[in-house]
Amino acid sequence: MMVALRDALFRPVRAGNAFEGTVERLLQAIRLGAVPPGERLPAERDLATRLGVSRVTLREAIRSLQDAGYVESRRGRYGGTFVNGELPAAPPGRGGGPPDLADALTLRSVLETGAAECAAGTALGPGERHDLRARLAECAAADLADYRRKDSRLHLAIAESTGSASLTAAIADSRSRINELLDRIPLLPPNLAHSNEQHERIITRVLDGDADGARREMAEHLAGTAALLRGFLS
């Protein structure tokens, strides 16, 4: 039973969000008891192969979970990565359980992929184009303490560029819900670096007028965030 569960959980992740998907898979295995407290994760080479990720990506994911208090690394003949005996508890928040999480992620996906597509199909003036580039640069340069605010501002700038006040308001409400959930999980530097790369691709598609590409890039970006939220909160 345990072997079958591990096989089901340690399956290949989506290539576009390899780091985030790896974190999600490892957290699922820990939370569901496939790797109980005190036990060692599978060997690095085997785990990377089963997840379909590079060993560098796997190490980044394990290091992030170690910093967050989920696992510890031990050296020596019987070393490896072990699940901690006591796991961090999610900070209290309004809702945040699986039903609320799923609802918030579904709404965000529908709204923000549509906004990116619409923005790319809009004849943007010099002001809108400058604002999108400025918000992108601010987010890329943000430190950890200010990242979520600058990230939110960039996503809202995409909505604003559609010219729809109603859509912008809906995305602002959705983002408030998402931020309440994001505040309950740790900031992971590899994820932020990946997000910035995805932001660059999204804005490039929008500015190039590539509606299908903008929608596709935004969907990929949101899927990475969703993977982390499901991993930490579900």
Coordinates of C-alpha atoms in Angstrom, one line a residue:
M1 CA 0.0 0.0 0.0
M2 CA 2.7 2.5 1.0
V3 CA 4.8 1.6 -2.1
A4 CA 1.8 2.1 -4.4
L5 CA 1.0 5.5 -2.7
R6 CA 4.6 6.6 -3.2
D7 CA 4.5 5.5 -6.9
A8 CA 1.3 7.5 -7.3
L9 CA 2.7 10.7 -5.6
F10 CA 6.2 10.6 -7.0
R11 CA 5.1 10.8 -10.7
P12 CA 6.5 13.2 -13.3
V13 CA 5.7 16.9 -12.7
R14 CA 4.7 19.5 -15.3
A15 CA 7.8 20.6 -17.2
G16 CA 6.8 24.3 -17.2
N17 CA 6.7 24.5 -13.4
A18 CA 9.2 21.9 -12.4
F19 CA 10.3 23.5 -9.1
E20 CA 6.8 24.2 -7.9
G21 CA 5.5 20.8 -9.0
T22 CA 8.3 19.1 -7.1
V23 CA 7.6 21.0 -3.9
E24 CA 3.9 20.1 -4.3
R25 CA 4.7 16.4 -4.8
L26 CA 7.1 16.2 -1.8
L27 CA 4.6 18.0 0.4
Q28 CA 1.8 15.7 -0.6
A29 CA 4.0 12.7 0.2
I30 CA 4.8 14.1 3.6
R31 CA 1.3 15.2 4.5
L32 CA -0.4 12.0 3.3
G33 CA 2.1 9.8 5.2
A34 CA 3.7 8.2 2.2
V35 CA 7.0 9.3 3.9
P36 CA 6.1 9.4 7.6
P37 CA 7.9 11.6 10.2
G38 CA 11.4 10.4 10.8
E39 CA 11.7 8.4 7.6
R40 CA 14.0 9.2 4.7
L41 CA 13.0 10.4 1.3
P42 CA 14.0 8.2 -1.6
A43 CA 17.5 8.7 -2.9
E44 CA 18.1 11.9 -4.8
R45 CA 18.9 10.2 -8.1
D46 CA 15.9 7.9 -7.9
L47 CA 13.5 10.7 -6.8
A48 CA 14.7 13.1 -9.6
T49 CA 14.1 10.3 -12.2
R50 CA 10.7 9.5 -10.9
L51 CA 9.6 13.1 -10.8
G52 CA 11.1 13.8 -14.2
V53 CA 13.2 16.8 -12.9
S54 CA 16.9 17.6 -12.8
R55 CA 18.8 17.0 -9.6
V56 CA 19.4 20.7 -9.3
T57 CA 15.6 21.4 -9.3
L58 CA 15.1 18.6 -6.7
R59 CA 17.8 20.0 -4.5
E60 CA 16.3 23.5 -4.7
A61 CA 12.9 22.0 -3.7
I62 CA 14.4 20.1 -0.8
R63 CA 16.4 23.1 0.4
S64 CA 13.2 25.2 0.4
L65 CA 11.3 22.6 2.4
Q66 CA 14.2 22.4 4.8
D67 CA 14.2 26.1 5.3
A68 CA 10.4 25.9 5.9
G69 CA 10.9 23.2 8.6
Y70 CA 9.5 20.1 6.8
V71 CA 12.7 18.1 6.3
E72 CA 16.3 17.9 7.5
S73 CA 19.4 16.7 5.8
R74 CA 21.8 14.3 7.6
R75 CA 25.3 13.5 6.6
G76 CA 27.2 10.2 6.9
R77 CA 26.7 6.6 5.9
Y78 CA 23.1 6.6 6.9
G79 CA 22.4 10.2 5.8
G80 CA 19.9 11.6 3.4
T81 CA 16.9 13.8 3.6
F82 CA 14.5 13.0 6.5
V83 CA 11.0 14.2 7.3
N84 CA 10.9 16.1 10.5
G85 CA 9.1 14.7 13.5
E86 CA 6.9 17.8 13.9
L87 CA 5.7 19.5 10.8
P88 CA 4.9 23.2 10.7
A89 CA 1.3 24.2 11.2
A90 CA -0.3 26.5 8.6
P91 CA -0.9 29.9 10.1
P92 CA -4.6 30.5 11.0
G93 CA -6.6 32.3 8.3
R94 CA -10.1 32.8 7.0
G95 CA -11.0 29.6 5.4
G96 CA -8.1 28.3 3.3
G97 CA -9.2 24.6 3.4
P98 CA -9.4 22.6 0.2
P99 CA -12.9 23.8 -0.9
D100 CA -12.0 27.5 -0.4
L101 CA -8.6 27.0 -2.0
A102 CA -10.1 25.2 -5.1
D103 CA -12.7 27.9 -5.5
A104 CA -10.2 30.8 -5.3
L105 CA -7.8 29.1 -7.7
T106 CA -10.5 28.4 -10.2
L107 CA -11.8 31.9 -10.2
R108 CA -8.3 33.3 -10.5
S109 CA -7.5 31.1 -13.5
V110 CA -10.6 32.1 -15.4
L111 CA -10.2 35.8 -14.7
E112 CA -6.5 36.3 -15.2
T113 CA -6.0 34.1 -18.2
G114 CA -8.9 36.0 -19.8
A115 CA -7.4 39.3 -18.8
A116 CA -4.0 38.4 -20.4
E117 CA -5.7 37.4 -23.6
C118 CA -7.8 40.5 -23.7
A119 CA -4.9 42.8 -22.9
A120 CA -2.9 41.3 -25.8
G121 CA -5.8 41.9 -28.1
T122 CA -6.1 45.5 -27.1
A123 CA -4.5 48.4 -29.0
L124 CA -2.3 49.6 -26.2
G125 CA -1.1 53.2 -26.2
P126 CA 2.4 54.4 -25.1
G127 CA 1.1 55.0 -21.5
E128 CA -0.2 51.5 -21.0
R129 CA 2.9 49.9 -22.6
H130 CA 5.2 52.0 -20.3
D131 CA 3.2 51.1 -17.3
L132 CA 3.4 47.3 -18.0
R133 CA 7.1 47.5 -18.4
A134 CA 7.5 49.6 -15.3
R135 CA 5.5 47.2 -13.2
L136 CA 7.5 44.3 -14.6
A137 CA 10.8 45.9 -13.7
E138 CA 9.5 46.8 -10.2
C139 CA 8.5 43.2 -9.5
A140 CA 11.8 41.8 -10.8
A141 CA 13.7 44.1 -8.5
A142 CA 11.5 43.6 -5.4
D143 CA 13.0 42.1 -2.3
L144 CA 11.3 39.4 -0.3
A145 CA 9.5 41.8 2.0
D146 CA 7.9 43.7 -0.9
Y147 CA 7.5 41.0 -3.5
R148 CA 3.9 40.1 -3.1
R149 CA 2.8 43.7 -3.2
K150 CA 4.8 44.3 -6.4
D151 CA 3.6 41.0 -7.9
S152 CA 0.0 42.0 -7.2
R153 CA 0.5 45.4 -8.8
L154 CA 1.9 43.8 -12.0
H155 CA -1.1 41.4 -12.3
L156 CA -3.5 44.3 -11.7
A157 CA -1.7 46.4 -14.4
I158 CA -2.4 43.6 -16.9
A159 CA -6.1 43.8 -15.9
E160 CA -6.1 47.6 -16.1
S161 CA -4.6 47.5 -19.6
T162 CA -7.8 45.8 -20.9
G163 CA -9.7 49.0 -20.3
S164 CA -12.4 47.1 -18.3
A165 CA -13.0 48.5 -14.9
S166 CA -15.3 45.6 -14.0
L167 CA -12.7 43.1 -14.9
T168 CA -10.0 45.0 -13.0
A169 CA -12.3 45.1 -9.9
A170 CA -13.0 41.4 -10.1
I171 CA -9.3 40.6 -10.4
A172 CA -8.6 42.9 -7.4
D173 CA -11.1 41.0 -5.3
S174 CA -9.7 37.6 -6.5
R175 CA -6.2 38.7 -5.8
S176 CA -7.1 39.7 -2.2
R177 CA -8.3 36.1 -1.6
I178 CA -5.2 34.7 -3.2
N179 CA -2.9 36.9 -1.1
E180 CA -4.6 35.7 2.1
L181 CA -3.7 32.2 1.1
L182 CA -0.2 33.1 -0.1
D183 CA 0.5 34.8 3.2
R184 CA 0.1 31.4 4.8
I185 CA 3.0 29.8 2.9
P186 CA 6.7 30.6 2.8
L187 CA 8.3 32.7 0.1
L188 CA 10.6 30.4 -1.8
P189 CA 13.3 32.3 -3.7
P190 CA 13.5 29.7 -6.6
N191 CA 9.8 30.1 -7.2
L192 CA 10.2 33.9 -7.2
A193 CA 13.0 33.7 -9.8
H194 CA 10.8 31.4 -11.9
S195 CA 7.8 33.7 -11.5
N196 CA 9.8 36.7 -12.7
E197 CA 10.8 34.7 -15.8
Q198 CA 7.2 33.9 -16.5
H199 CA 6.2 37.5 -15.9
E200 CA 8.7 38.5 -18.6
R201 CA 7.1 36.1 -21.1
I202 CA 3.6 37.1 -20.3
I203 CA 4.3 40.8 -20.7
T204 CA 6.2 40.2 -23.9
R205 CA 3.2 38.3 -25.3
V206 CA 0.9 41.1 -24.3
L207 CA 3.0 43.8 -25.8
D208 CA 3.5 41.7 -29.0
G209 CA -0.3 41.4 -29.4
D210 CA -0.1 37.6 -29.1
A211 CA -3.4 36.8 -27.4
D212 CA -3.2 33.0 -27.5
G213 CA 0.4 33.1 -26.3
A214 CA -0.5 35.6 -23.5
R215 CA -3.3 33.3 -22.3
R216 CA -1.0 30.2 -22.4
E217 CA 1.8 31.9 -20.6
M218 CA -0.5 33.2 -17.9
A219 CA -2.1 29.8 -17.4
E220 CA 1.4 28.2 -17.0
H221 CA 2.3 30.9 -14.4
L222 CA -0.9 30.5 -12.4
A223 CA -0.5 26.7 -12.4
G224 CA 2.9 27.1 -10.6
T225 CA 1.4 29.2 -7.8
A226 CA -1.6 26.8 -7.6
A227 CA 0.8 23.9 -7.1
L228 CA 2.5 25.5 -4.2
L229 CA -0.7 26.5 -2.5
R230 CA -2.1 23.0 -2.9
G231 CA 1.1 21.5 -1.6
F232 CA 1.3 23.6 1.5
L233 CA -2.4 24.1 2.3
S234 CA -4.4 21.1 1.1

